[in-house]
Tab-separated table of C-alpha atoms in Angstrom:
chain	number	residue	atom	x	y	z
A	1092	SER	CA	-6.266	10.513	9.992
A	1093	ALA	CA	-2.813	11.660	8.994
A	1094	VAL	CA	-1.683	13.924	6.207
A	1095	ILE	CA	1.634	12.976	4.663
A	1096	SER	CA	3.758	15.257	2.560
A	1097	GLN	CA	6.438	13.693	0.390
A	1098	LYS	CA	9.176	15.586	-1.421
A	1099	PRO	CA	10.061	15.565	-4.228
A	1100	SER	CA	6.962	14.366	-6.035
A	1101	ARG	CA	9.061	13.277	-8.983
A	1102	ASP	CA	12.629	13.407	-10.204
A	1103	ILE	CA	14.794	12.271	-13.073
A	1104	CYS	CA	18.280	11.285	-11.956
A	1105	GLN	CA	21.507	10.135	-13.536
A	1106	ARG	CA	22.684	6.641	-12.816
A	1107	GLY	CA	25.291	6.446	-10.085
A	1108	THR	CA	23.861	9.371	-8.159
A	1109	SER	CA	21.731	9.381	-4.994
A	1110	LEU	CA	18.345	10.883	-4.175
A	1111	THR	CA	16.914	11.617	-0.750
A	1112	ILE	CA	13.148	11.551	-0.339
A	1113	GLN	CA	11.515	13.325	2.568
A	1114	CYS	CA	8.349	12.326	4.395
A	1115	GLN	CA	6.647	14.755	6.749
A	1116	VAL	CA	3.553	13.792	8.771
A	1117	ASP	CA	1.181	16.319	10.320
A	1118	SER	CA	0.958	14.382	13.601
A	1119	GLN	CA	3.120	12.109	15.706
A	1120	VAL	CA	2.852	8.476	14.606
A	1121	THR	CA	4.381	5.368	16.047
A	1122	MET	CA	4.722	3.355	12.847
A	1123	MET	CA	6.302	4.607	9.651
A	1124	PHE	CA	7.201	2.567	6.601
A	1125	TRP	CA	8.749	2.955	3.163
A	1126	TYR	CA	7.389	1.080	0.150
A	1127	ARG	CA	8.425	0.709	-3.466
A	1128	GLN	CA	5.992	0.309	-6.329
A	1129	GLN	CA	7.673	-0.711	-9.554
A	1130	PRO	CA	5.874	0.063	-12.829
A	1131	GLY	CA	2.681	-1.940	-13.115
A	1132	GLN	CA	3.358	-3.758	-9.850
A	1133	SER	CA	2.025	-3.879	-6.328
A	1134	LEU	CA	3.648	-2.307	-3.298
A	1135	THR	CA	6.684	-3.933	-1.723
A	1136	LEU	CA	7.806	-3.014	1.761
A	1137	ILE	CA	11.376	-1.740	1.870
A	1138	ALA	CA	11.752	-1.095	5.584
A	1139	THR	CA	10.242	0.061	8.826
A	1140	ALA	CA	11.610	3.433	9.898
A	1141	ASN	CA	12.335	3.303	13.626
A	1142	GLN	CA	12.496	6.529	15.566
A	1143	GLY	CA	15.951	7.122	16.967
A	1144	SER	CA	17.399	3.806	15.816
A	1145	GLU	CA	18.348	1.889	12.692
A	1146	ALA	CA	15.596	0.950	10.294
A	1147	THR	CA	14.399	-2.655	9.972
A	1148	TYR	CA	14.867	-3.835	6.396
A	1149	GLU	CA	12.903	-6.488	4.523
A	1150	SER	CA	14.536	-9.313	2.669
A	1151	GLY	CA	16.209	-8.044	-0.473
A	1152	PHE	CA	16.762	-4.506	0.777
A	1153	VAL	CA	19.942	-3.313	2.493
A	1154	ILE	CA	20.950	-0.231	4.403
A	1155	ASP	CA	23.824	0.653	2.092
A	1156	LYS	CA	21.429	0.960	-0.834
A	1157	PHE	CA	18.446	2.458	1.004
A	1158	PRO	CA	19.636	4.339	4.081
A	1159	ILE	CA	16.735	5.612	6.187
A	1160	SER	CA	16.628	8.184	8.922
A	1161	ARG	CA	13.854	8.942	11.388
A	1162	PRO	CA	14.941	11.610	13.844
A	1163	ASN	CA	11.477	12.110	15.376
A	1164	LEU	CA	7.872	10.860	15.239
A	1165	THR	CA	6.826	13.115	12.342
A	1166	PHE	CA	9.694	12.953	9.848
A	1167	SER	CA	11.707	10.406	7.904
A	1168	THR	CA	13.974	10.275	4.887
A	1169	LEU	CA	14.763	7.513	2.428
A	1170	THR	CA	17.867	7.723	0.267
A	1171	VAL	CA	18.206	5.699	-2.909
A	1172	SER	CA	21.958	5.339	-3.368
A	1173	ASN	CA	24.109	4.659	-6.420
A	1174	MET	CA	21.040	4.534	-8.600
A	1175	SER	CA	20.554	2.364	-11.657
A	1176	PRO	CA	17.634	2.266	-14.116
A	1177	GLU	CA	16.238	-0.695	-12.131
A	1178	ASP	CA	15.567	1.719	-9.269
A	1179	SER	CA	13.020	3.582	-11.381
A	1180	SER	CA	9.869	3.249	-9.279
A	1181	ILE	CA	7.405	5.098	-7.134
A	1182	TYR	CA	8.552	5.324	-3.524
A	1183	LEU	CA	5.867	5.779	-0.888
A	1184	CYS	CA	5.925	6.735	2.742
A	1185	SER	CA	3.224	5.226	4.957
A	1186	VAL	CA	2.163	5.606	8.582
A	1187	ARG	CA	-0.092	3.767	11.013
A	1188	ALA	CA	-1.280	4.976	14.384
A	1189	GLY	CA	-1.816	1.477	15.809
A	1190	LEU	CA	-2.200	-2.209	15.049
A	1191	ASN	CA	-5.938	-2.052	14.344
A	1192	THR	CA	-5.808	1.120	12.292
A	1193	GLU	CA	-5.477	1.709	8.608
A	1194	ALA	CA	-2.347	2.919	6.914
A	1195	PHE	CA	-2.091	6.342	5.344
A	1196	PHE	CA	0.123	6.929	2.358
A	1197	GLY	CA	1.951	9.853	0.886
A	1198	GLN	CA	1.398	10.738	-2.748
A	1199	GLY	CA	4.646	9.044	-3.630
A	1200	THR	CA	7.864	10.054	-5.320
A	1201	ARG	CA	8.112	8.993	-8.942
A	1202	LEU	CA	11.777	8.329	-9.654
A	1203	THR	CA	13.201	7.830	-13.124
A	1204	VAL	CA	16.864	6.865	-13.459
A	1205	VAL	CA	18.496	7.470	-16.821
B	1311	ALA	CA	3.259	-16.394	7.927
B	1312	GLN	CA	0.736	-14.006	6.477
B	1313	SER	CA	0.040	-13.745	2.779
B	1314	VAL	CA	-2.690	-12.466	0.525
B	1315	THR	CA	-3.745	-13.586	-2.945
B	1316	GLN	CA	-5.892	-11.638	-5.319
B	1317	LEU	CA	-7.401	-14.199	-7.609
B	1318	ASP	CA	-7.886	-11.973	-10.644
B	1319	SER	CA	-5.291	-9.644	-12.100
B	1320	HIS	CA	-7.882	-7.984	-14.328
B	1321	VAL	CA	-11.678	-7.705	-14.077
B	1322	SER	CA	-13.879	-6.101	-16.702
B	1323	VAL	CA	-17.521	-5.173	-16.096
B	1324	SER	CA	-20.130	-3.038	-17.776
B	1325	GLU	CA	-21.336	0.121	-16.120
B	1326	GLY	CA	-24.296	-0.610	-13.871
B	1327	THR	CA	-23.440	-4.277	-13.329
B	1328	PRO	CA	-22.099	-5.813	-10.100
B	1329	VAL	CA	-18.428	-5.851	-9.212
B	1330	LEU	CA	-16.658	-8.753	-7.497
B	1331	LEU	CA	-12.949	-8.605	-6.709
B	1332	ARG	CA	-11.677	-11.732	-4.998
B	1333	CYS	CA	-9.126	-11.960	-2.218
B	1334	ASN	CA	-7.915	-14.884	-0.145
B	1335	TYR	CA	-5.598	-14.574	2.800
B	1336	SER	CA	-3.391	-16.862	4.783
B	1337	SER	CA	-2.954	-16.175	8.453
B	1338	SER	CA	-2.439	-18.179	11.599
B	1339	TYR	CA	-4.734	-15.874	13.524
B	1340	SER	CA	-7.645	-13.544	12.898
B	1341	PRO	CA	-6.078	-10.814	10.813
B	1342	SER	CA	-6.826	-7.205	10.057
B	1343	LEU	CA	-7.730	-6.840	6.400
B	1344	PHE	CA	-8.047	-3.827	4.155
B	1345	TRP	CA	-8.990	-2.879	0.615
B	1346	TYR	CA	-7.254	0.092	-0.976
B	1347	VAL	CA	-7.885	1.725	-4.338
B	1348	GLN	CA	-5.350	3.497	-6.535
B	1349	HIS	CA	-6.601	5.606	-9.401
B	1350	PRO	CA	-4.175	6.359	-12.228
B	1351	ASN	CA	-1.474	8.754	-11.090
B	1352	LYS	CA	-3.196	9.163	-7.742
B	1353	GLY	CA	-2.380	8.108	-4.209
B	1354	LEU	CA	-3.713	5.117	-2.304
B	1355	GLN	CA	-7.132	5.496	-0.702
B	1356	LEU	CA	-8.668	3.235	1.922
B	1357	LEU	CA	-11.967	1.696	0.806
B	1358	LEU	CA	-12.721	-0.316	3.921
B	1359	LYS	CA	-11.170	-2.304	6.744
B	1360	TYR	CA	-11.932	-5.369	8.855
B	1361	THR	CA	-10.490	-5.525	12.349
B	1362	SER	CA	-12.438	-8.380	14.057
B	1363	ALA	CA	-15.742	-6.576	14.482
B	1364	ALA	CA	-18.689	-7.131	12.122
B	1365	THR	CA	-17.871	-9.574	9.330
B	1366	LEU	CA	-19.724	-7.522	6.713
B	1367	VAL	CA	-17.840	-4.289	6.278
B	1368	LYS	CA	-19.205	-1.294	4.442
B	1369	GLY	CA	-16.850	1.150	2.839
B	1370	ILE	CA	-16.861	4.265	0.773
B	1371	ASN	CA	-18.482	4.704	-2.639
B	1372	GLY	CA	-20.881	1.776	-2.178
B	1373	PHE	CA	-18.219	-0.900	-1.748
B	1374	GLU	CA	-18.454	-3.612	0.862
B	1375	ALA	CA	-16.565	-6.767	1.780
B	1376	GLU	CA	-17.369	-9.840	3.806
B	1377	PHE	CA	-14.856	-11.567	6.027
B	1378	LYS	CA	-15.324	-15.334	5.806
B	1379	LYS	CA	-13.005	-17.139	8.162
B	1380	SER	CA	-14.034	-20.617	6.990
B	1381	GLU	CA	-13.075	-19.691	3.430
B	1382	THR	CA	-10.184	-17.379	4.375
B	1383	SER	CA	-11.668	-14.841	1.990
B	1384	PHE	CA	-12.313	-11.111	1.973
B	1385	HIS	CA	-13.958	-10.419	-1.370
B	1386	LEU	CA	-14.854	-6.864	-2.393
B	1387	THR	CA	-18.240	-6.183	-3.966
B	1388	LYS	CA	-20.315	-3.335	-5.300
B	1389	PRO	CA	-23.864	-3.711	-6.596
B	1390	SER	CA	-23.512	-1.356	-9.538
B	1391	ALA	CA	-20.270	-0.271	-11.179
B	1392	HIS	CA	-19.638	3.314	-12.149
B	1393	MET	CA	-17.152	4.540	-14.717
B	1394	SER	CA	-15.234	6.293	-11.948
B	1395	ASP	CA	-14.597	2.919	-10.265
B	1396	ALA	CA	-12.019	2.042	-12.919
B	1397	ALA	CA	-8.774	1.749	-10.964
B	1398	GLU	CA	-6.301	-0.645	-9.340
B	1399	TYR	CA	-7.537	-2.389	-6.191
B	1400	PHE	CA	-5.302	-3.905	-3.521
B	1401	CYS	CA	-6.250	-6.385	-0.841
B	1402	VAL	CA	-3.989	-5.958	2.178
B	1403	VAL	CA	-3.391	-8.043	5.308
B	1404	ALA	CA	-1.689	-6.878	8.465
B	1405	TYR	CA	1.416	-8.796	9.444
B	1406	SER	CA	1.308	-10.755	12.667
B	1407	GLY	CA	2.884	-9.510	15.841
B	1408	ASN	CA	3.363	-5.892	16.774
B	1409	THR	CA	5.404	-4.690	13.815
B	1410	GLY	CA	2.434	-3.043	12.111
B	1411	LYS	CA	3.634	-4.081	8.673
B	1412	LEU	CA	1.115	-4.582	5.871
B	1413	ILE	CA	1.329	-7.149	3.080
B	1414	PHE	CA	-0.153	-6.157	-0.262
B	1415	GLY	CA	-1.782	-8.451	-2.772
B	1416	GLN	CA	-0.697	-8.220	-6.377
B	1417	GLY	CA	-3.591	-5.987	-7.292
B	1418	THR	CA	-6.650	-6.247	-9.533
B	1419	THR	CA	-7.242	-3.839	-12.377
B	1420	LEU	CA	-10.925	-3.011	-12.684
B	1421	GLN	CA	-12.090	-1.920	-16.103
B	1422	VAL	CA	-15.587	-0.465	-16.444
B	1423	LYS	CA	-17.075	-0.417	-19.926
B	1424	PRO	CA	-19.802	2.016	-20.928
């Protein structure tokens, strides 16, 4: 299993500003992902955080809006840039140890943009 | 391409009666499948997983699911609902290839009435 710590747990931000969310894992993991869960919705994959290289973004998500860093196998950050109220969501970090293993999730960051 | 469909957005049962949450998947190969539960304002918790071993999978809290390849289904069941089972349930399929990405269904809200 993996224990994931996400910071901050919640924040209220002004539109036009940026917020960086941190994800710390208690063990080295090969696969790390960032998801968004809009109010009352399911989880949507934003990107795969690749260690030492640029993240792989899903359709509809771009690096300028959601820059991601992953300097090592236990840590990643997601920045939500130039925020608007539509960015109000829960953002979750997730890790998997291998292809036949389950995913573990952080508690999420609840972001409200006003 | 992989996809997953949860056939009911909302299921309501009485306490002590059986629970059935339906999930169909689309995959060009034998996939890995998962059920996760999300209680209000809580993180995601793995209920059970199927990774090409036994087709009847037992999970936590009395839940189980059966993988039926001929029907491309992975329905979640529990013989007797408890009030604490009220939550959001997600059926999840692993993406093909070696990316490790997971695709979430739209979710089913389980309501348990006294």
